[in-house]
Coordinates of N, CA and C in Angstrom, one line a residue:
X903 N 0.8 -1.2 0.0 CA 0.0 0.0 0.0 C 0.9 1.2 0.0
X904 N 0.4 2.3 -0.7 CA 1.1 3.5 -0.8 C 0.2 4.7 -0.5
X905 N 0.8 5.8 -0.1 CA 0.0 7.0 0.1 C 0.7 8.1 -0.8
X906 N -0.2 8.8 -1.5 CA 0.3 9.9 -2.4 C -0.7 11.1 -2.3
X907 N -0.2 12.2 -2.8 CA -1.1 13.4 -3.0 C -2.1 13.0 -4.0
X908 N -3.4 13.4 -3.8 CA -4.4 13.1 -4.7 C -4.3 14.0 -6.0
X909 N -4.8 13.5 -7.1 CA -4.8 14.2 -8.3 C -6.3 14.4 -8.8
X910 N -6.5 15.2 -9.7 CA -7.9 15.4 -10.2 C -8.5 14.0 -10.7
X911 N -7.6 13.1 -11.2 CA -8.1 11.8 -11.6 C -8.6 11.0 -10.5
X912 N -8.4 11.4 -9.2 CA -8.8 10.6 -8.1 C -10.2 11.1 -7.5
X913 N -10.7 12.2 -8.0 CA -11.9 12.8 -7.4 C -13.1 11.9 -7.4
X914 N -13.3 11.2 -8.5 CA -14.5 10.3 -8.5 C -14.3 9.2 -7.5
X915 N -13.2 8.6 -7.3 CA -13.0 7.5 -6.3 C -13.1 8.1 -4.9
X916 N -12.6 9.3 -4.7 CA -12.7 9.9 -3.4 C -14.1 10.2 -3.0
X917 N -14.9 10.7 -4.0 CA -16.3 11.0 -3.8 C -17.1 9.7 -3.5
X918 N -16.7 8.6 -4.1 CA -17.3 7.3 -3.8 C -17.2 7.0 -2.3
X919 N -16.0 7.2 -1.8 CA -15.8 7.0 -0.4 C -16.6 8.0 0.5
X920 N -16.7 9.2 0.1 CA -17.4 10.2 0.8 C -18.9 9.8 0.8
X921 N -19.4 9.3 -0.3 CA -20.8 8.9 -0.4 C -21.1 7.7 0.5
X922 N -20.1 6.8 0.6 CA -20.2 5.7 1.5 C -20.3 6.2 2.9
X923 N -19.5 7.1 3.3 CA -19.5 7.7 4.7 C -20.8 8.4 5.0
X924 N -21.3 9.1 4.0 CA -22.6 9.9 4.2 C -23.7 8.9 4.5
X925 N -23.7 7.8 3.7 CA -24.7 6.8 3.9 C -24.6 6.1 5.3
X926 N -23.3 5.8 5.6 CA -23.1 5.2 6.9 C -23.6 6.1 8.1
X927 N -23.2 7.4 8.0 CA -23.7 8.3 9.0 C -25.2 8.4 9.0
X928 N -25.9 8.4 7.9 CA -27.3 8.5 7.8 C -27.9 7.3 8.5
X929 N -27.4 6.1 8.1 CA -28.0 4.8 8.6 C -27.7 4.7 10.1
X930 N -26.8 5.4 10.7 CA -26.4 5.3 12.1 C -26.9 6.5 12.9
X931 N -27.7 7.3 12.3 CA -28.3 8.5 13.0 C -27.4 9.5 13.3
X932 N -26.3 9.7 12.5 CA -25.3 10.7 12.8 C -25.5 11.8 11.8
X933 N -25.7 13.0 12.3 CA -26.0 14.2 11.5 C -24.8 14.8 11.0
X934 N -23.9 14.0 10.4 CA -22.6 14.6 9.9 C -22.6 14.3 8.4
X935 N -22.2 15.4 7.6 CA -22.2 15.3 6.2 C -23.5 15.0 5.6
X936 N -24.6 15.4 6.2 CA -25.9 15.1 5.6 C -26.5 16.3 4.9
X937 N -25.7 17.3 4.7 CA -26.1 18.5 4.0 C -25.5 18.6 2.6
X938 N -24.9 17.5 2.1 CA -24.2 17.6 0.8 C -22.7 17.8 0.9
X939 N -22.2 18.2 2.0 CA -20.8 18.4 2.2 C -20.1 17.1 2.6
X940 N -19.0 16.8 2.1 CA -18.2 17.6 1.1 C -18.6 17.3 -0.3
X941 N -18.4 18.3 -1.1 CA -18.8 18.1 -2.5 C -17.5 18.0 -3.4
X942 N -17.7 17.7 -4.7 CA -16.6 17.6 -5.6 C -15.7 18.9 -5.5
X943 N -16.3 20.0 -5.4 CA -15.6 21.3 -5.4 C -14.6 21.3 -4.2
X944 N -15.0 20.8 -3.1 CA -14.2 20.8 -1.9 C -12.9 19.9 -2.2
X945 N -13.1 18.8 -2.8 CA -12.0 17.9 -3.1 C -11.1 18.5 -4.1
X946 N -11.7 19.1 -5.2 CA -10.8 19.8 -6.1 C -10.0 20.9 -5.5
X947 N -10.6 21.6 -4.6 CA -9.9 22.7 -3.9 C -8.8 22.1 -3.0
X948 N -9.1 21.0 -2.3 CA -8.0 20.3 -1.5 C -6.8 19.9 -2.4
X949 N -7.1 19.4 -3.5 CA -6.1 18.9 -4.5 C -5.3 20.1 -5.0
X950 N -6.0 21.2 -5.3 CA -5.3 22.4 -5.8 C -4.3 22.9 -4.7
X951 N -4.7 22.8 -3.5 CA -3.8 23.3 -2.4 C -2.8 22.3 -2.0
X952 N -2.9 21.1 -2.6 CA -1.9 20.1 -2.3 C -2.1 19.4 -0.9
X953 N -3.4 19.4 -0.4 CA -3.7 18.9 0.9 C -4.5 17.6 0.9
X954 N -4.8 17.0 -0.3 CA -5.6 15.8 -0.3 C -4.7 14.6 -0.6
X955 N -4.9 13.6 0.2 CA -4.1 12.4 0.1 C -5.0 11.1 -0.1
X956 N -4.4 10.1 -0.8 CA -5.1 8.9 -0.9 C -4.2 7.7 -0.5
X957 N -4.7 6.7 0.1 CA -4.0 5.5 0.3 C -4.5 4.5 -0.7
X958 N -3.6 3.8 -1.4 CA -4.1 3.0 -2.5 C -3.2 1.7 -2.7
X959 N -3.8 0.7 -3.2 CA -3.2 -0.5 -3.7 C -4.1 -1.1 -4.7
X960 N -3.8 -0.8 -6.0 CA -4.6 -1.1 -7.1 C -5.8 -0.2 -7.3
X961 N -6.4 0.2 -6.2 CA -7.5 1.2 -6.2 C -7.4 2.0 -4.9
X962 N -8.1 3.1 -4.9 CA -8.1 4.0 -3.7 C -8.9 3.4 -2.6
X963 N -8.3 3.2 -1.4 CA -8.9 2.5 -0.3 C -9.3 3.5 0.9
X964 N -8.6 4.7 0.9 CA -8.8 5.6 2.0 C -8.3 7.0 1.5
X965 N -8.8 8.0 2.2 CA -8.4 9.4 1.8 C -8.4 10.3 3.1
X966 N -7.7 11.4 3.0 CA -7.7 12.4 4.1 C -7.3 13.7 3.5
X967 N -7.7 14.8 4.3 CA -7.2 16.1 4.1 C -6.1 16.3 5.2
X968 N -4.9 16.7 4.8 CA -3.8 16.9 5.7 C -3.1 18.1 5.4
X969 N -2.8 19.0 6.3 CA -2.1 20.3 6.0 C -1.5 20.8 7.2
X970 N -0.4 21.6 7.0 CA 0.2 22.4 8.0 C -0.4 23.8 7.9
X971 N -1.4 24.1 8.6 CA -2.1 25.3 8.5 C -2.9 25.6 9.8
X972 N -3.2 26.9 10.0 CA -4.1 27.3 11.1 C -5.5 27.2 10.6
X973 N -6.3 26.4 11.3 CA -7.7 26.3 10.9 C -8.5 27.4 11.6
X974 N -9.1 28.3 10.8 CA -9.8 29.4 11.5 C -10.9 29.0 12.5
X975 N -11.5 27.8 12.3 CA -12.5 27.3 13.2 C -11.9 26.9 14.5
X976 N -10.5 26.7 14.5 CA -9.9 26.3 15.8 C -9.4 27.4 16.6
X977 N -9.6 28.7 16.1 CA -9.2 29.9 16.9 C -10.0 30.0 18.2
X978 N -11.3 29.7 18.2 CA -12.1 29.8 19.4 C -12.5 28.4 19.7
X979 N -12.3 28.0 21.0 CA -12.6 26.7 21.5 C -13.3 26.9 22.8
X980 N -14.3 26.1 23.0 CA -14.9 26.0 24.3 C -14.2 24.9 25.0
X981 N -13.1 25.2 25.7 CA -12.2 24.3 26.3 C -10.8 24.9 26.1
X982 N -9.8 24.0 26.0 CA -8.5 24.5 25.8 C -7.6 23.5 25.0
X983 N -6.9 24.0 24.0 CA -6.0 23.2 23.3 C -4.8 22.8 24.2
X984 N -4.1 21.7 23.9 CA -3.0 21.3 24.6 C -1.8 22.2 24.4
X985 N -1.7 22.8 23.2 CA -0.7 23.7 22.8 C -1.3 25.1 22.5
X986 N -0.5 26.1 22.7 CA -0.9 27.4 22.3 C 0.3 28.1 21.6
X987 N -0.1 29.0 20.6 CA 1.0 29.7 19.9 C 2.1 28.8 19.3
X988 N 1.7 27.7 18.8 CA 2.6 26.7 18.3 C 2.0 26.2 16.9
X989 N 2.9 26.0 16.0 CA 2.4 25.5 14.7 C 1.8 24.1 14.9
X990 N 0.8 23.8 14.1 CA 0.2 22.5 14.2 C -0.3 22.0 12.8
X991 N -0.5 20.8 12.7 CA -1.1 20.2 11.4 C -2.6 19.9 11.7
X992 N -3.3 19.8 10.6 CA -4.8 19.5 10.7 C -5.0 18.3 9.8
X993 N -5.9 17.5 10.3 CA -6.5 16.4 9.5 C -8.0 16.5 9.5
X994 N -8.5 16.5 8.3 CA -10.0 16.5 8.1 C -10.4 15.4 7.1
X995 N -11.6 15.1 7.1 CA -12.2 14.2 6.1 C -11.4 12.9 5.9
X996 N -11.1 12.2 7.0 CA -10.4 10.9 6.9 C -11.5 9.9 6.6
X997 N -11.4 9.2 5.5 CA -12.5 8.2 5.1 C -11.8 7.0 4.6
X998 N -12.4 5.8 5.0 CA -11.9 4.5 4.6 C -13.0 3.8 3.8
X999 N -12.7 3.2 2.7 CA -13.7 2.5 1.9 C -14.3 1.4 2.8
X1000 N -15.6 1.3 2.8 CA -16.3 0.3 3.6 C -15.8 -1.1 3.4
X1001 N -15.3 -1.4 2.2 CA -14.8 -2.8 1.9 C -13.5 -3.1 2.6
X1002 N -12.9 -2.1 3.2 CA -11.5 -2.3 3.8 C -11.5 -1.9 5.2
X1003 N -12.7 -1.6 5.8 CA -12.7 -1.2 7.3 C -12.1 -2.4 8.1
X1004 N -11.5 -2.0 9.2 CA -10.9 -3.0 10.1 C -9.5 -3.5 9.7
X1005 N -9.0 -2.8 8.7 CA -7.6 -3.2 8.2 C -6.6 -2.1 8.6
X1006 N -6.9 -1.2 9.6 CA -6.0 -0.2 10.1 C -5.6 0.8 9.0
X1007 N -6.4 1.1 8.0 CA -6.0 2.0 7.0 C -6.0 3.5 7.5
X1008 N -7.0 3.8 8.4 CA -7.0 5.1 9.0 C -5.7 5.3 9.8
X1009 N -5.3 4.3 10.5 CA -4.0 4.4 11.3 C -2.8 4.6 10.3
X1010 N -2.8 4.0 9.2 CA -1.7 4.2 8.2 C -1.7 5.6 7.7
X1011 N -2.9 6.2 7.5 CA -2.9 7.6 7.1 C -2.4 8.5 8.3
X1012 N -2.8 8.2 9.5 CA -2.4 8.9 10.7 C -0.9 8.8 10.8
X1013 N -0.3 7.6 10.7 CA 1.1 7.4 10.8 C 1.9 8.2 9.7
X1014 N 1.3 8.3 8.5 CA 1.9 9.1 7.4 C 1.9 10.6 7.9
X1015 N 0.8 11.1 8.4 CA 0.7 12.5 8.8 C 1.7 12.7 9.9
X1016 N 1.8 11.8 10.9 CA 2.8 12.0 12.0 C 4.2 12.1 11.4
X1017 N 4.5 11.2 10.5 CA 5.9 11.2 9.9 C 6.1 12.6 9.2
X1018 N 5.1 13.1 8.4 CA 5.3 14.3 7.8 C 5.5 15.5 8.8
X1019 N 4.7 15.4 9.9 CA 4.9 16.4 10.9 C 6.3 16.5 11.5
X1020 N 6.8 15.3 11.8 CA 8.1 15.2 12.4 C 9.2 15.7 11.5
X1021 N 9.0 15.3 10.2 CA 10.0 15.8 9.2 C 10.0 17.3 9.1
X1022 N 8.9 17.9 9.4 CA 8.7 19.4 9.2 C 8.8 20.1 10.6
X1023 N 9.2 19.4 11.6 CA 9.3 20.0 13.0 C 8.0 20.6 13.5
X1024 N 6.9 19.9 13.2 CA 5.6 20.2 13.7 C 5.2 19.1 14.7
X1025 N 4.9 19.5 15.9 CA 4.7 18.6 17.0 C 3.3 18.5 17.6
X1026 N 2.3 18.9 16.8 CA 0.9 18.8 17.2 C 0.0 18.6 16.0
X1027 N -1.0 17.8 16.2 CA -2.0 17.5 15.2 C -3.4 17.8 15.8
X1028 N -4.2 18.5 15.1 CA -5.6 18.8 15.6 C -6.5 18.2 14.6
X1029 N -7.7 17.8 15.2 CA -8.7 17.2 14.4 C -10.1 17.4 15.1
X1030 N -11.2 17.4 14.4 CA -12.5 17.5 15.0 C -13.4 16.5 14.4
X1031 N -14.5 16.2 15.1 CA -15.5 15.3 14.7 C -16.8 15.6 15.3
X1032 N -17.8 15.0 14.7 CA -19.2 15.1 15.2 C -19.4 14.5 16.6
X1033 N -20.2 15.0 17.4 CA -20.5 14.5 18.7 C -20.9 13.0 18.7
X1034 N -21.7 12.7 17.7 CA -22.2 11.3 17.6 C -21.3 10.3 16.8
X1035 N -20.2 10.8 16.3 CA -19.3 9.9 15.5 C -18.4 9.2 16.5
X1036 N -19.0 8.2 17.2 CA -18.3 7.4 18.2 C -17.1 6.6 17.6
X1037 N -17.2 6.1 16.4 CA -16.1 5.3 15.9 C -14.9 6.2 15.7
X1038 N -15.1 7.4 15.2 CA -13.9 8.3 15.0 C -13.4 8.7 16.4
X1039 N -14.2 9.0 17.4 CA -13.8 9.3 18.7 C -12.9 8.2 19.3
X1040 N -13.4 7.0 19.1 CA -12.6 5.8 19.6 C -11.3 5.7 18.9
X1041 N -11.3 5.9 17.6 CA -10.0 5.9 16.9 C -9.0 7.0 17.4
X1042 N -9.5 8.2 17.6 CA -8.7 9.3 18.1 C -8.1 9.0 19.4
X1043 N -8.9 8.6 20.4 CA -8.4 8.4 21.7 C -7.5 7.2 21.8
X1044 N -7.8 6.1 21.0 CA -6.9 5.0 20.9 C -5.5 5.3 20.4
X1045 N -5.5 6.4 19.6 CA -4.2 6.8 18.9 C -3.6 8.0 19.6
X1046 N -4.0 8.3 20.8 CA -3.3 9.3 21.6 C -3.8 10.7 21.5
X1047 N -4.9 10.9 20.9 CA -5.5 12.3 20.8 C -6.3 12.5 22.1
X1048 N -6.2 13.8 22.6 CA -7.0 14.1 23.8 C -8.1 15.1 23.4
X1049 N -9.2 14.9 24.0 CA -10.4 15.7 23.9 C -10.1 17.1 24.5
X1050 N -10.2 18.2 23.7 CA -9.8 19.5 24.2 C -11.0 20.4 24.4
X1051 N -12.2 20.1 23.7 CA -13.3 21.0 23.9 C -14.2 21.0 22.6
X1052 N -14.9 22.0 22.5 CA -15.8 22.1 21.3 C -15.5 23.3 20.5
X1053 N -15.5 23.1 19.2 CA -15.4 24.3 18.2 C -16.6 24.4 17.4
X1054 N -16.7 25.4 16.6 CA -17.8 25.6 15.7 C -17.3 25.7 14.3
X1055 N -17.9 25.0 13.4 CA -17.6 25.1 12.0 C -18.1 26.4 11.4
X1056 N -17.6 26.7 10.2 CA -18.1 28.0 9.6 C -19.6 27.9 9.4
X1057 N -20.2 26.7 9.3 CA -21.6 26.6 9.1 C -22.4 26.8 10.4
X1058 N -21.7 26.9 11.5 CA -22.3 27.0 12.8 C -22.5 25.7 13.5
X1059 N -22.2 24.6 12.9 CA -22.3 23.3 13.5 C -21.2 23.0 14.5
X1060 N -21.6 22.5 15.7 CA -20.6 22.2 16.7 C -19.8 20.9 16.4
X1061 N -18.6 20.9 16.8 CA -17.8 19.7 16.6 C -16.9 19.6 17.9
X1062 N -16.6 18.4 18.2 CA -15.6 18.2 19.4 C -14.2 18.1 18.8
X1063 N -13.3 18.8 19.5 CA -12.0 19.0 19.0 C -11.0 18.2 19.8
X1064 N -10.0 17.6 19.1 CA -9.0 16.8 19.7 C -7.6 17.3 19.3
X1065 N -6.6 17.0 20.1 CA -5.2 17.3 19.7 C -4.3 16.2 20.2
X1066 N -3.3 16.0 19.4 CA -2.2 15.0 19.8 C -0.9 15.7 19.8
X1067 N -0.1 15.6 20.8 CA 1.2 16.2 20.9 C 2.2 15.0 20.5
X1068 N 3.0 15.4 19.5 CA 4.0 14.4 19.0 C 5.3 14.4 19.7
X1069 N 5.9 13.3 19.9 CA 7.2 13.2 20.6 C 8.3 13.7 19.6
X1070 N 9.2 14.5 20.0 CA 10.2 15.0 19.2 C 11.3 14.0 18.9

């Protein structure tokens, strides 16, 4: 398996994974991504910025948004980040093909992100998820992320925010 930056040729496969996740959320009563987000335009924008990644082996099995950037939604938090005034990376939209769940693909994406952070002397990763997305919350806590509080998306939707401090 390999991880690479996504290209425009990957958008259809990425959106297939997004649609699987949207259906999973709907079927499990999770009001996440039920408003049409993310759309093709979001993925194209991620690719243009160089922040979209895919994990593949013959076909795309998982995807994520990963960047070294300040997320404006993370400026205000009802709670407290583990770090302050320090550069951090963000991960958004981590999605695994339903046919490959249980194979630690999300962990492989996370490990890739951690490796990139350490190579770039970034020692913190932040991520957020829906209150009802228990599987993502379990994944995050299992992998050393700590619950820091609640943030609000640009849409006004609340999300719970996590941060992981990386060992230098």
